[in-house]
Amino acid sequence: MSKEFKLSDEYCALRDAASENLASELGEELARRAMGDARKLYWGQVNRGKAKLPLDATKLLQTIYSDAVEAYAALAAAGRLDDEGRKSHAEAWYYLAINAGQLGDKTLSREASRRAYVILEPWAAEPPTERVCEIIIYVLRSLAGTAQEDPRGVRIDEVNEYYAKGMRAIGYAKKRGWCKSKVRRYTALFDRTCGASLARVKPATVPRLEKSEMLLRAAVAELSAIDKEERRRGGCERSFTKAQRELARALRQLAIKRWDSSAQVGADRRKALKALDESARLLKRNQVLAKKRGQVSQWDYFQLAKVLRDRADLLDSASELSIAVGPCLIACRIVEESRARLQVEEDAEKRRTFFSTNLPIFDFGIYLMCREGVPDGAYELAQRCKSRTFSDSINAPLRASAADDLEREAPFNVSHAREALNEREALVEIHAGVRALTLMIVRRDRTSVAFLRLKNWPRERLEEKARRLLFLLSDPHCAKRTAMSEYLLKGLGTALFEPILEHLDGIDRLFVTPSYPLSEIPLGALALSSGEQLIDRWNLSLLPHSSLLPLLRGFRKRKGGSFLAFVPDRRLVHSEMEAEQIAREMGDSRILRGDDASKDQLAAARLKNVAYLHITSHGRFDASARDGAYLVLAGDSPQAQMLTASEIAELDLRGISLASLPCCFTGRGHHLGGDDMVAIPHAMLLAKAKAVLTSLWDIEEDVSRQLVVHFYQRLARERVSMAQALVEAQRWVRQRHPHPYYWGAFQLWGGV
């Protein structure tokens, strides 16, 4: 947080003093002080001309409002709040709801709105004051607008209830003397919010969509009736375009729903086409308005592409379908341009998750490209969706230039990927969309990308199966119970790879670019219907982004180079034994033990002549932590011992041919949404290592040692590729220990 936005020493002292007993006079003072400081901070930024508060200021406001809410709650529990105090308590929740919404935390925004309304509900039955009325209207609209955040889904009865209560509150406000434009604005906002929520109720029905259409038409009419200048001053311009966009979306859904449920005769088609044409007109009008304001929205173009797709389907026209591609590509370009404008430091988290939020747009573009018979375009869109999340997933400002180099060098043209492959290699790009999986296969001898869409594997279902599989395979106690894990391995393997076998004829090396969560399951252990596992068919390598394939192939192969091992904890007997055995195989070797195996030893000068870096230590994983997994090296303090993904990305590993990290959990990462991951192998590759060997879970030490030593023996004695050496080591262990718990955790990233 910047120095400009921090809690004052006086405030911190008051908070510390009040924390011992918030239900006291100090608690009352803290609540009042928090609300006062929040107002000063907010209006101080507004008066400086800040249309949108800086991220640090917004986060600080959330901290202050949380303090106020906590203090008021303690006072309420102790019975120390009068009516005005309870209203102030509700106001604190109200501001916290607004603040959480600005930070994108819809769950907290919904809960804060609910708490505010529960407190104010006794005053909602009678004409409340203007301020209370305004809060009630906002929180009810927030509850209706965030209905999809409810774990139970959007509930039609609740949305209708919020709407009825909101309209009653607006009626009270009208009696309180609100001006006509303000009443219209709030009425329109409520109509728009409730109409949009009704359109999202699943399953969609014609009556619900018709009510949604009615509310959204009313919202557009109310906002249209407000003077343009007044609409601009009141901040309603965006609400107007949102209302038109939601109306267009509802009309599109309604047209398709009516057509599907009709006898599908000519008259029905004409009605459906008429609704779609109106939807398209609304979206095009939005585009014109947005260009005048200089604030184009990707969602207007995205929805237009959907409308044009539906129109093409109704007419069964290929030429009409091709028209839909243009608006979708414009939407993709707007997403990329918007992300590029985000401030690097202030909006770092938003930059990392930006593509995740806009993933449906790229999904639809890939889908349209494939329907159009342009698989190369589908592949390149998938690359554009992933390209910047890879380098941005590591928050390492000192490595910004390296990240820029990667993006400049990253090819999005399928021909570059094809040229990097030989005749017996193939690249499998797996794009996990919101509702379907797309698999694209690139071969050197093919002029197009093979495409497959698995409609029954939405991301949520895939993530659920991946979590169950990872739990079953990583638990040594479950290793004795193989039925469920075999069922899941075969189910995933058959669904993902069986349909593309015809495209992989004659291939013995696969480079796989897996979307999350497939990057965290043992792909080599997946089975086909024949019972074969993937390691029986192919030598496997993983890539976080397929643009790395030609990039890594462009590096010169290093001749010679030594082996350097880190063994920070000498109590790990098998780890030290593993390092010693590998050192004997590799010749020119050095082992750093105990206190010598520290982060300082990873400096570039000390790695100058090292080709093989081997770190065998404890690995830790915390799914909620910023870096996910980390390594434990020698150091004077816990912080000094932790080697995180962010720190790895700052290293210079350009001379490292292989970084082997057989420690537990080094293959796991922190998921930021979409395909965005913060993980150690990604960081190693970003630091210019050529290959990384990782482990997904904690394996029985002696078996792990045998597998890793066998892997290095194959590299040193037979001079085979790293992918082949790993597969052969896994097969060798599988003969003695068939369950994938003992051998499936190891993954090779890179290693071209």
mmCIF file of C-alpha atoms in Angstrom, residues 164-514:
data_model
loop_
_atom_site.group_PDB
_atom_site.id
_atom_site.type_symbol
_atom_site.label_atom_id
_atom_site.label_comp_id
_atom_site.label_asym_id
_atom_site.label_seq_id
_atom_site.Cartn_x
_atom_site.Cartn_y
_atom_site.Cartn_z
ATOM 1 C CA ALA A 164 -41.546 -5.251 -4.471
ATOM 2 C CA LYS A 165 -39.739 -3.887 -1.400
ATOM 3 C CA GLY A 166 -37.546 -1.663 -3.545
ATOM 4 C CA MET A 167 -40.505 -0.163 -5.381
ATOM 5 C CA ARG A 168 -42.199 0.505 -2.039
ATOM 6 C CA ALA A 169 -39.082 2.293 -0.784
ATOM 7 C CA ILE A 170 -38.925 4.373 -3.975
ATOM 8 C CA GLY A 171 -42.596 5.281 -3.380
ATOM 9 C CA TYR A 172 -41.687 6.529 0.108
ATOM 10 C CA ALA A 173 -38.799 8.509 -1.378
ATOM 11 C CA LYS A 174 -41.186 10.123 -3.836
ATOM 12 C CA LYS A 175 -43.399 11.220 -0.957
ATOM 13 C CA ARG A 176 -40.320 12.632 0.765
ATOM 14 C CA GLY A 177 -39.985 15.066 -2.118
ATOM 15 C CA TRP A 178 -37.308 13.522 -4.298
ATOM 16 C CA CYS A 179 -37.084 15.252 -7.661
ATOM 17 C CA LYS A 180 -38.657 13.509 -10.627
ATOM 18 C CA SER A 181 -35.329 12.670 -12.336
ATOM 19 C CA LYS A 182 -33.939 11.081 -9.156
ATOM 20 C CA VAL A 183 -37.051 8.933 -8.751
ATOM 21 C CA ARG A 184 -36.819 7.934 -12.404
ATOM 22 C CA ARG A 185 -33.133 7.102 -12.043
ATOM 23 C CA TYR A 186 -33.645 4.842 -9.033
ATOM 24 C CA THR A 187 -36.722 3.228 -10.578
ATOM 25 C CA ALA A 188 -34.796 2.535 -13.789
ATOM 26 C CA LEU A 189 -31.804 1.125 -11.900
ATOM 27 C CA PHE A 190 -34.080 -1.211 -9.959
ATOM 28 C CA ASP A 191 -35.913 -2.296 -13.113
ATOM 29 C CA ARG A 192 -32.600 -2.960 -14.866
ATOM 30 C CA THR A 193 -31.084 -4.910 -11.965
ATOM 31 C CA CYS A 194 -34.128 -7.103 -11.363
ATOM 32 C CA GLY A 195 -34.727 -7.627 -15.067
ATOM 33 C CA ALA A 196 -31.143 -8.747 -15.580
ATOM 34 C CA SER A 197 -31.319 -11.134 -12.601
ATOM 35 C CA LEU A 198 -34.569 -12.691 -13.854
ATOM 36 C CA ALA A 199 -32.921 -13.333 -17.228
ATOM 37 C CA ARG A 200 -30.245 -15.345 -15.404
ATOM 38 C CA VAL A 201 -32.637 -17.634 -13.514
ATOM 39 C CA LYS A 202 -31.979 -21.253 -14.494
ATOM 40 C CA PRO A 203 -33.709 -22.938 -16.162
ATOM 41 C CA ALA A 204 -34.811 -20.049 -18.347
ATOM 42 C CA THR A 205 -38.520 -20.026 -19.157
ATOM 43 C CA VAL A 206 -40.578 -17.888 -21.519
ATOM 44 C CA PRO A 207 -42.670 -16.249 -18.714
ATOM 45 C CA ARG A 208 -39.548 -15.246 -16.747
ATOM 46 C CA LEU A 209 -37.840 -13.903 -19.839
ATOM 47 C CA GLU A 210 -40.992 -11.967 -20.766
ATOM 48 C CA LYS A 211 -41.037 -10.348 -17.312
ATOM 49 C CA SER A 212 -37.337 -9.599 -17.684
ATOM 50 C CA GLU A 213 -38.040 -7.965 -21.056
ATOM 51 C CA MET A 214 -40.849 -5.878 -19.529
ATOM 52 C CA LEU A 215 -38.626 -4.580 -16.692
ATOM 53 C CA LEU A 216 -35.691 -3.841 -18.977
ATOM 54 C CA ARG A 217 -37.900 -2.005 -21.492
ATOM 55 C CA ALA A 218 -39.222 0.066 -18.585
ATOM 56 C CA ALA A 219 -35.658 0.818 -17.465
ATOM 57 C CA VAL A 220 -34.633 1.965 -20.949
ATOM 58 C CA ALA A 221 -37.758 4.140 -21.202
ATOM 59 C CA GLU A 222 -37.186 5.752 -17.772
ATOM 60 C CA LEU A 223 -33.526 6.492 -18.512
ATOM 61 C CA SER A 224 -34.400 7.816 -21.972
ATOM 62 C CA ALA A 225 -36.857 10.242 -20.376
ATOM 63 C CA ILE A 226 -34.119 11.827 -18.248
ATOM 64 C CA ASP A 227 -32.444 14.845 -19.849
ATOM 65 C CA LYS A 228 -29.123 13.826 -21.470
ATOM 66 C CA GLU A 229 -27.083 16.401 -19.555
ATOM 67 C CA GLU A 230 -28.737 15.430 -16.285
ATOM 68 C CA ARG A 231 -28.223 11.777 -17.141
ATOM 69 C CA ARG A 232 -24.531 12.455 -17.625
ATOM 70 C CA ARG A 233 -24.244 14.391 -14.332
ATOM 71 C CA GLY A 234 -26.109 11.663 -12.459
ATOM 72 C CA GLY A 235 -23.806 8.951 -13.789
ATOM 73 C CA CYS A 236 -26.628 7.231 -15.672
ATOM 74 C CA GLU A 237 -25.002 7.006 -19.101
ATOM 75 C CA ARG A 238 -23.429 3.622 -18.292
ATOM 76 C CA SER A 239 -26.683 2.446 -16.708
ATOM 77 C CA PHE A 240 -28.504 3.373 -19.920
ATOM 78 C CA THR A 241 -26.144 1.343 -22.115
ATOM 79 C CA LYS A 242 -26.202 -1.540 -19.610
ATOM 80 C CA ALA A 243 -30.005 -1.534 -19.674
ATOM 81 C CA GLN A 244 -30.001 -1.662 -23.484
ATOM 82 C CA ARG A 245 -27.405 -4.453 -23.437
ATOM 83 C CA GLU A 246 -29.393 -6.509 -20.917
ATOM 84 C CA LEU A 247 -32.568 -5.934 -22.918
ATOM 85 C CA ALA A 248 -30.813 -7.115 -26.078
ATOM 86 C CA ARG A 249 -29.607 -10.203 -24.197
ATOM 87 C CA ALA A 250 -33.116 -10.968 -22.909
ATOM 88 C CA LEU A 251 -34.628 -10.501 -26.374
ATOM 89 C CA ARG A 252 -32.057 -12.905 -27.849
ATOM 90 C CA GLN A 253 -32.792 -15.540 -25.212
ATOM 91 C CA LEU A 254 -36.520 -15.061 -25.598
ATOM 92 C CA ALA A 255 -36.386 -15.359 -29.388
ATOM 93 C CA ILE A 256 -34.488 -18.655 -29.215
ATOM 94 C CA LYS A 257 -36.638 -19.995 -26.377
ATOM 95 C CA ARG A 258 -39.878 -19.223 -28.214
ATOM 96 C CA TRP A 259 -38.532 -20.749 -31.434
ATOM 97 C CA ASP A 260 -37.414 -23.925 -29.637
ATOM 98 C CA SER A 261 -40.826 -24.337 -27.988
ATOM 99 C CA SER A 262 -42.869 -23.523 -31.098
ATOM 100 C CA ALA A 263 -43.979 -25.585 -34.069
ATOM 101 C CA GLN A 264 -41.095 -23.899 -35.934
ATOM 102 C CA VAL A 265 -43.119 -22.682 -38.900
ATOM 103 C CA GLY A 266 -42.388 -19.698 -41.080
ATOM 104 C CA ALA A 267 -44.356 -17.237 -38.942
ATOM 105 C CA ASP A 268 -42.469 -18.300 -35.801
ATOM 106 C CA ARG A 269 -39.157 -17.836 -37.576
ATOM 107 C CA ARG A 270 -40.139 -14.335 -38.660
ATOM 108 C CA LYS A 271 -41.036 -13.390 -35.052
ATOM 109 C CA ALA A 272 -37.752 -14.783 -33.758
ATOM 110 C CA LEU A 273 -35.785 -12.942 -36.462
ATOM 111 C CA LYS A 274 -37.634 -9.719 -35.644
ATOM 112 C CA ALA A 275 -36.627 -10.024 -31.957
ATOM 113 C CA LEU A 276 -33.023 -10.761 -32.912
ATOM 114 C CA ASP A 277 -32.944 -7.778 -35.275
ATOM 115 C CA GLU A 278 -34.185 -5.511 -32.474
ATOM 116 C CA SER A 279 -31.524 -6.961 -30.181
ATOM 117 C CA ALA A 280 -28.840 -6.209 -32.778
ATOM 118 C CA ARG A 281 -30.098 -2.629 -33.207
ATOM 119 C CA LEU A 282 -29.890 -2.007 -29.450
ATOM 120 C CA LEU A 283 -26.327 -3.306 -29.297
ATOM 121 C CA LYS A 284 -25.237 -1.259 -32.315
ATOM 122 C CA ARG A 285 -26.808 1.825 -30.743
ATOM 123 C CA ASN A 286 -24.787 1.082 -27.612
ATOM 124 C CA GLN A 287 -21.624 0.892 -29.678
ATOM 125 C CA VAL A 288 -22.287 4.331 -31.160
ATOM 126 C CA LEU A 289 -22.965 5.848 -27.720
ATOM 127 C CA ALA A 290 -19.860 4.202 -26.263
ATOM 128 C CA LYS A 291 -17.626 5.541 -29.043
ATOM 129 C CA LYS A 292 -18.898 9.070 -28.403
ATOM 130 C CA ARG A 293 -17.963 8.698 -24.724
ATOM 131 C CA GLY A 294 -14.685 6.980 -25.554
ATOM 132 C CA GLN A 295 -15.666 3.965 -23.439
ATOM 133 C CA VAL A 296 -16.324 1.040 -25.759
ATOM 134 C CA SER A 297 -17.466 -2.179 -24.096
ATOM 135 C CA GLN A 298 -16.405 -5.642 -25.181
ATOM 136 C CA TRP A 299 -19.737 -6.990 -23.951
ATOM 137 C CA ASP A 300 -21.732 -5.069 -26.585
ATOM 138 C CA TYR A 301 -19.695 -6.703 -29.365
ATOM 139 C CA PHE A 302 -19.762 -10.095 -27.633
ATOM 140 C CA GLN A 303 -23.563 -10.047 -27.331
ATOM 141 C CA LEU A 304 -23.867 -8.850 -30.935
ATOM 142 C CA ALA A 305 -21.773 -11.810 -32.084
ATOM 143 C CA LYS A 306 -24.149 -14.131 -30.215
ATOM 144 C CA VAL A 307 -27.183 -12.476 -31.781
ATOM 145 C CA LEU A 308 -25.683 -12.848 -35.267
ATOM 146 C CA ARG A 309 -24.804 -16.488 -34.549
ATOM 147 C CA ASP A 310 -28.401 -17.209 -33.486
ATOM 148 C CA ARG A 311 -29.703 -15.410 -36.570
ATOM 149 C CA ALA A 312 -27.443 -17.525 -38.783
ATOM 150 C CA ASP A 313 -28.689 -20.694 -37.087
ATOM 151 C CA LEU A 314 -32.314 -19.707 -37.658
ATOM 152 C CA LEU A 315 -31.627 -19.039 -41.319
ATOM 153 C CA ASP A 316 -29.247 -22.005 -41.599
ATOM 154 C CA SER A 317 -26.854 -19.666 -43.392
ATOM 155 C CA ALA A 318 -23.072 -20.101 -43.425
ATOM 156 C CA SER A 319 -22.584 -16.606 -44.844
ATOM 157 C CA GLU A 320 -24.581 -15.111 -41.954
ATOM 158 C CA LEU A 321 -22.422 -17.047 -39.486
ATOM 159 C CA SER A 322 -19.214 -15.559 -40.892
ATOM 160 C CA ILE A 323 -20.579 -12.081 -40.067
ATOM 161 C CA ALA A 324 -20.640 -13.026 -36.360
ATOM 162 C CA VAL A 325 -16.867 -13.555 -36.279
ATOM 163 C CA GLY A 326 -16.043 -9.872 -36.779
ATOM 164 C CA PRO A 327 -17.767 -8.461 -33.647
ATOM 165 C CA CYS A 328 -16.321 -11.259 -31.526
ATOM 166 C CA LEU A 329 -12.776 -10.520 -32.687
ATOM 167 C CA ILE A 330 -13.364 -6.827 -31.937
ATOM 168 C CA ALA A 331 -14.463 -7.819 -28.420
ATOM 169 C CA CYS A 332 -11.251 -9.830 -27.983
ATOM 170 C CA ARG A 333 -9.178 -6.869 -29.139
ATOM 171 C CA ILE A 334 -10.959 -4.527 -26.707
ATOM 172 C CA VAL A 335 -10.159 -6.943 -23.859
ATOM 173 C CA GLU A 336 -6.467 -6.951 -24.787
ATOM 174 C CA GLU A 337 -6.323 -3.167 -25.178
ATOM 175 C CA SER A 338 -8.149 -2.597 -21.884
ATOM 176 C CA ARG A 339 -5.753 -4.858 -20.064
ATOM 177 C CA ALA A 340 -2.752 -3.074 -21.560
ATOM 178 C CA ARG A 341 -4.039 0.215 -20.117
ATOM 179 C CA LEU A 342 -4.185 -1.099 -16.560
ATOM 180 C CA GLN A 343 -1.523 0.428 -14.371
ATOM 181 C CA VAL A 344 1.208 -2.128 -13.845
ATOM 182 C CA GLU A 345 1.662 -1.747 -10.080
ATOM 183 C CA GLU A 346 -1.652 -0.385 -8.847
ATOM 184 C CA ASP A 347 -3.787 -2.928 -10.708
ATOM 185 C CA ALA A 348 -1.383 -5.889 -10.655
ATOM 186 C CA GLU A 349 -4.014 -8.289 -9.298
ATOM 187 C CA LYS A 350 -6.564 -7.074 -11.819
ATOM 188 C CA ARG A 351 -4.058 -7.548 -14.661
ATOM 189 C CA ARG A 352 -3.463 -11.137 -13.586
ATOM 190 C CA THR A 353 -7.169 -11.999 -13.494
ATOM 191 C CA PHE A 354 -8.366 -9.847 -16.383
ATOM 192 C CA PHE A 355 -8.446 -12.605 -18.988
ATOM 193 C CA SER A 356 -10.199 -14.919 -16.524
ATOM 194 C CA THR A 357 -13.121 -12.497 -16.278
ATOM 195 C CA ASN A 358 -13.323 -12.208 -20.051
ATOM 196 C CA LEU A 359 -12.778 -15.897 -20.785
ATOM 197 C CA PRO A 360 -16.318 -16.407 -22.254
ATOM 198 C CA ILE A 361 -15.484 -13.947 -25.050
ATOM 199 C CA PHE A 362 -12.429 -15.928 -26.151
ATOM 200 C CA ASP A 363 -14.365 -19.197 -25.726
ATOM 201 C CA PHE A 364 -17.021 -17.958 -28.131
ATOM 202 C CA GLY A 365 -14.420 -16.720 -30.599
ATOM 203 C CA ILE A 366 -12.737 -20.139 -30.636
ATOM 204 C CA TYR A 367 -16.127 -21.789 -31.111
ATOM 205 C CA LEU A 368 -17.001 -19.504 -34.056
ATOM 206 C CA MET A 369 -13.613 -20.041 -35.702
ATOM 207 C CA CYS A 370 -14.054 -23.781 -35.560
ATOM 208 C CA ARG A 371 -17.591 -23.635 -36.948
ATOM 209 C CA GLU A 372 -16.243 -21.458 -39.741
ATOM 210 C CA GLY A 373 -13.602 -24.085 -40.517
ATOM 211 C CA VAL A 374 -10.700 -21.865 -39.469
ATOM 212 C CA PRO A 375 -8.920 -24.017 -36.849
ATOM 213 C CA ASP A 376 -5.722 -21.977 -37.225
ATOM 214 C CA GLY A 377 -7.682 -18.941 -36.052
ATOM 215 C CA ALA A 378 -9.084 -20.933 -33.128
ATOM 216 C CA TYR A 379 -5.555 -21.933 -32.092
ATOM 217 C CA GLU A 380 -4.275 -18.369 -32.301
ATOM 218 C CA LEU A 381 -7.200 -17.064 -30.239
ATOM 219 C CA ALA A 382 -6.389 -19.644 -27.569
ATOM 220 C CA GLN A 383 -2.809 -18.333 -27.544
ATOM 221 C CA ARG A 384 -3.984 -14.730 -27.230
ATOM 222 C CA CYS A 385 -6.126 -15.761 -24.287
ATOM 223 C CA LYS A 386 -3.133 -17.340 -22.507
ATOM 224 C CA SER A 387 -0.183 -15.330 -23.757
ATOM 225 C CA ARG A 388 -0.080 -12.587 -21.178
ATOM 226 C CA THR A 389 -1.392 -14.561 -18.229
ATOM 227 C CA PHE A 390 1.787 -16.684 -18.313
ATOM 228 C CA SER A 391 4.238 -13.814 -17.904
ATOM 229 C CA ASP A 392 1.927 -11.798 -15.631
ATOM 230 C CA SER A 393 1.204 -14.745 -13.350
ATOM 231 C CA ILE A 394 4.526 -14.088 -11.609
ATOM 232 C CA ASN A 395 4.458 -10.725 -9.852
ATOM 233 C CA ALA A 396 8.151 -9.939 -10.197
ATOM 234 C CA PRO A 397 8.834 -6.306 -11.168
ATOM 235 C CA LEU A 398 12.569 -6.948 -11.408
ATOM 236 C CA ARG A 399 11.886 -9.473 -14.164
ATOM 237 C CA ALA A 400 9.614 -7.169 -16.156
ATOM 238 C CA SER A 401 12.074 -6.997 -19.037
ATOM 239 C CA ALA A 402 12.246 -10.807 -19.255
ATOM 240 C CA ALA A 403 8.458 -10.993 -19.329
ATOM 241 C CA ASP A 404 8.400 -8.396 -22.107
ATOM 242 C CA ASP A 405 10.983 -10.436 -24.042
ATOM 243 C CA LEU A 406 8.791 -13.502 -23.776
ATOM 244 C CA GLU A 407 5.765 -11.636 -25.087
ATOM 245 C CA ARG A 408 7.684 -10.120 -27.988
ATOM 246 C CA GLU A 409 9.084 -13.496 -28.933
ATOM 247 C CA ALA A 410 5.867 -15.455 -28.312
ATOM 248 C CA PRO A 411 4.427 -16.450 -31.704
ATOM 249 C CA PHE A 412 0.690 -16.577 -32.115
ATOM 250 C CA ASN A 413 0.868 -17.977 -35.614
ATOM 251 C CA VAL A 414 0.319 -21.710 -35.835
ATOM 252 C CA SER A 415 3.016 -21.994 -38.506
ATOM 253 C CA HIS A 416 5.696 -21.111 -35.943
ATOM 254 C CA ALA A 417 4.572 -23.909 -33.640
ATOM 255 C CA ARG A 418 4.435 -26.339 -36.570
ATOM 256 C CA GLU A 419 7.963 -25.484 -37.672
ATOM 257 C CA ALA A 420 9.257 -26.282 -34.166
ATOM 258 C CA LEU A 421 7.976 -29.885 -34.378
ATOM 259 C CA ASN A 422 9.531 -32.864 -36.103
ATOM 260 C CA GLU A 423 7.585 -35.592 -37.917
ATOM 261 C CA ARG A 424 7.028 -37.728 -34.805
ATOM 262 C CA GLU A 425 6.002 -34.904 -32.471
ATOM 263 C CA ALA A 426 2.678 -33.198 -31.847
ATOM 264 C CA LEU A 427 1.472 -30.294 -29.757
ATOM 265 C CA VAL A 428 -1.872 -30.670 -27.954
ATOM 266 C CA GLU A 429 -3.385 -27.362 -26.871
ATOM 267 C CA ILE A 430 -6.155 -27.856 -24.297
ATOM 268 C CA HIS A 431 -8.417 -24.860 -23.778
ATOM 269 C CA ALA A 432 -10.826 -25.272 -20.844
ATOM 270 C CA GLY A 433 -13.665 -22.883 -21.497
ATOM 271 C CA VAL A 434 -16.557 -22.046 -19.234
ATOM 272 C CA ARG A 435 -18.850 -24.705 -20.709
ATOM 273 C CA ALA A 436 -16.685 -26.907 -22.910
ATOM 274 C CA LEU A 437 -13.199 -28.155 -23.636
ATOM 275 C CA THR A 438 -11.456 -27.449 -26.894
ATOM 276 C CA LEU A 439 -8.515 -29.609 -27.981
ATOM 277 C CA MET A 440 -6.296 -28.426 -30.825
ATOM 278 C CA ILE A 441 -3.592 -30.669 -32.263
ATOM 279 C CA VAL A 442 -0.641 -29.273 -34.205
ATOM 280 C CA ARG A 443 1.603 -31.527 -36.313
ATOM 281 C CA ARG A 444 4.441 -30.680 -38.632
ATOM 282 C CA ASP A 445 2.881 -32.475 -41.580
ATOM 283 C CA ARG A 446 -0.562 -30.936 -41.220
ATOM 284 C CA THR A 447 -1.653 -27.649 -42.702
ATOM 285 C CA SER A 448 -4.449 -27.117 -40.168
ATOM 286 C CA VAL A 449 -5.143 -27.655 -36.516
ATOM 287 C CA ALA A 450 -7.350 -30.603 -35.629
ATOM 288 C CA PHE A 451 -10.193 -29.507 -33.395
ATOM 289 C CA LEU A 452 -12.435 -31.283 -30.925
ATOM 290 C CA ARG A 453 -15.125 -29.841 -28.684
ATOM 291 C CA LEU A 454 -16.247 -31.877 -25.661
ATOM 292 C CA LYS A 455 -19.640 -30.425 -24.812
ATOM 293 C CA ASN A 456 -20.255 -32.505 -21.698
ATOM 294 C CA TRP A 457 -17.149 -31.321 -19.843
ATOM 295 C CA PRO A 458 -17.736 -27.799 -18.484
ATOM 296 C CA ARG A 459 -14.951 -26.323 -16.381
ATOM 297 C CA GLU A 460 -16.792 -26.807 -13.062
ATOM 298 C CA ARG A 461 -17.259 -30.520 -13.674
ATOM 299 C CA LEU A 462 -13.672 -30.910 -14.794
ATOM 300 C CA GLU A 463 -12.368 -29.150 -11.690
ATOM 301 C CA GLU A 464 -14.479 -31.373 -9.448
ATOM 302 C CA LYS A 465 -13.144 -34.553 -11.060
ATOM 303 C CA ALA A 466 -9.563 -33.253 -10.974
ATOM 304 C CA ARG A 467 -9.823 -32.477 -7.248
ATOM 305 C CA ARG A 468 -11.177 -35.943 -6.487
ATOM 306 C CA LEU A 469 -8.501 -37.599 -8.589
ATOM 307 C CA LEU A 470 -5.692 -35.614 -6.985
ATOM 308 C CA PHE A 471 -6.994 -36.486 -3.510
ATOM 309 C CA LEU A 472 -7.202 -40.208 -4.297
ATOM 310 C CA LEU A 473 -3.783 -40.425 -5.933
ATOM 311 C CA SER A 474 -1.876 -38.303 -3.417
ATOM 312 C CA ASP A 475 -3.093 -40.131 -0.303
ATOM 313 C CA PRO A 476 -0.861 -43.150 0.456
ATOM 314 C CA HIS A 477 -3.731 -44.790 2.340
ATOM 315 C CA CYS A 478 -5.889 -44.626 -0.798
ATOM 316 C CA ALA A 479 -3.169 -46.313 -2.837
ATOM 317 C CA LYS A 480 -4.494 -49.647 -1.629
ATOM 318 C CA ARG A 481 -7.986 -48.830 -2.881
ATOM 319 C CA THR A 482 -7.568 -48.550 -6.638
ATOM 320 C CA ALA A 483 -11.107 -48.929 -8.011
ATOM 321 C CA MET A 484 -12.173 -45.271 -7.789
ATOM 322 C CA SER A 485 -8.852 -43.819 -8.957
ATOM 323 C CA GLU A 486 -8.746 -46.265 -11.897
ATOM 324 C CA TYR A 487 -12.300 -45.264 -12.802
ATOM 325 C CA LEU A 488 -11.431 -41.536 -12.806
ATOM 326 C CA LEU A 489 -8.128 -42.024 -14.648
ATOM 327 C CA LYS A 490 -9.843 -44.027 -17.363
ATOM 328 C CA GLY A 491 -12.803 -41.641 -17.537
ATOM 329 C CA LEU A 492 -10.623 -38.567 -18.011
ATOM 330 C CA GLY A 493 -8.184 -40.308 -20.347
ATOM 331 C CA THR A 494 -10.956 -41.698 -22.535
ATOM 332 C CA ALA A 495 -12.805 -38.368 -22.674
ATOM 333 C CA LEU A 496 -9.731 -36.265 -23.421
ATOM 334 C CA PHE A 497 -7.437 -38.383 -25.579
ATOM 335 C CA GLU A 498 -9.499 -41.227 -27.088
ATOM 336 C CA PRO A 499 -11.312 -38.918 -29.555
ATOM 337 C CA ILE A 500 -8.030 -37.462 -30.883
ATOM 338 C CA LEU A 501 -6.104 -40.724 -31.342
ATOM 339 C CA GLU A 502 -6.671 -40.599 -35.104
ATOM 340 C CA HIS A 503 -4.860 -37.248 -35.188
ATOM 341 C CA LEU A 504 -1.866 -38.686 -33.282
ATOM 342 C CA ASP A 505 -1.087 -41.647 -35.520
ATOM 343 C CA GLY A 506 2.686 -42.074 -35.860
ATOM 344 C CA ILE A 507 3.429 -39.715 -32.963
ATOM 345 C CA ASP A 508 5.655 -40.769 -30.056
ATOM 346 C CA ARG A 509 6.306 -37.375 -28.388
ATOM 347 C CA LEU A 510 3.545 -35.096 -27.080
ATOM 348 C CA PHE A 511 3.875 -31.525 -25.906
ATOM 349 C CA VAL A 512 0.750 -30.734 -23.893
ATOM 350 C CA THR A 513 -0.393 -27.237 -22.953
ATOM 351 C CA PRO A 514 -2.963 -27.997 -20.267
#
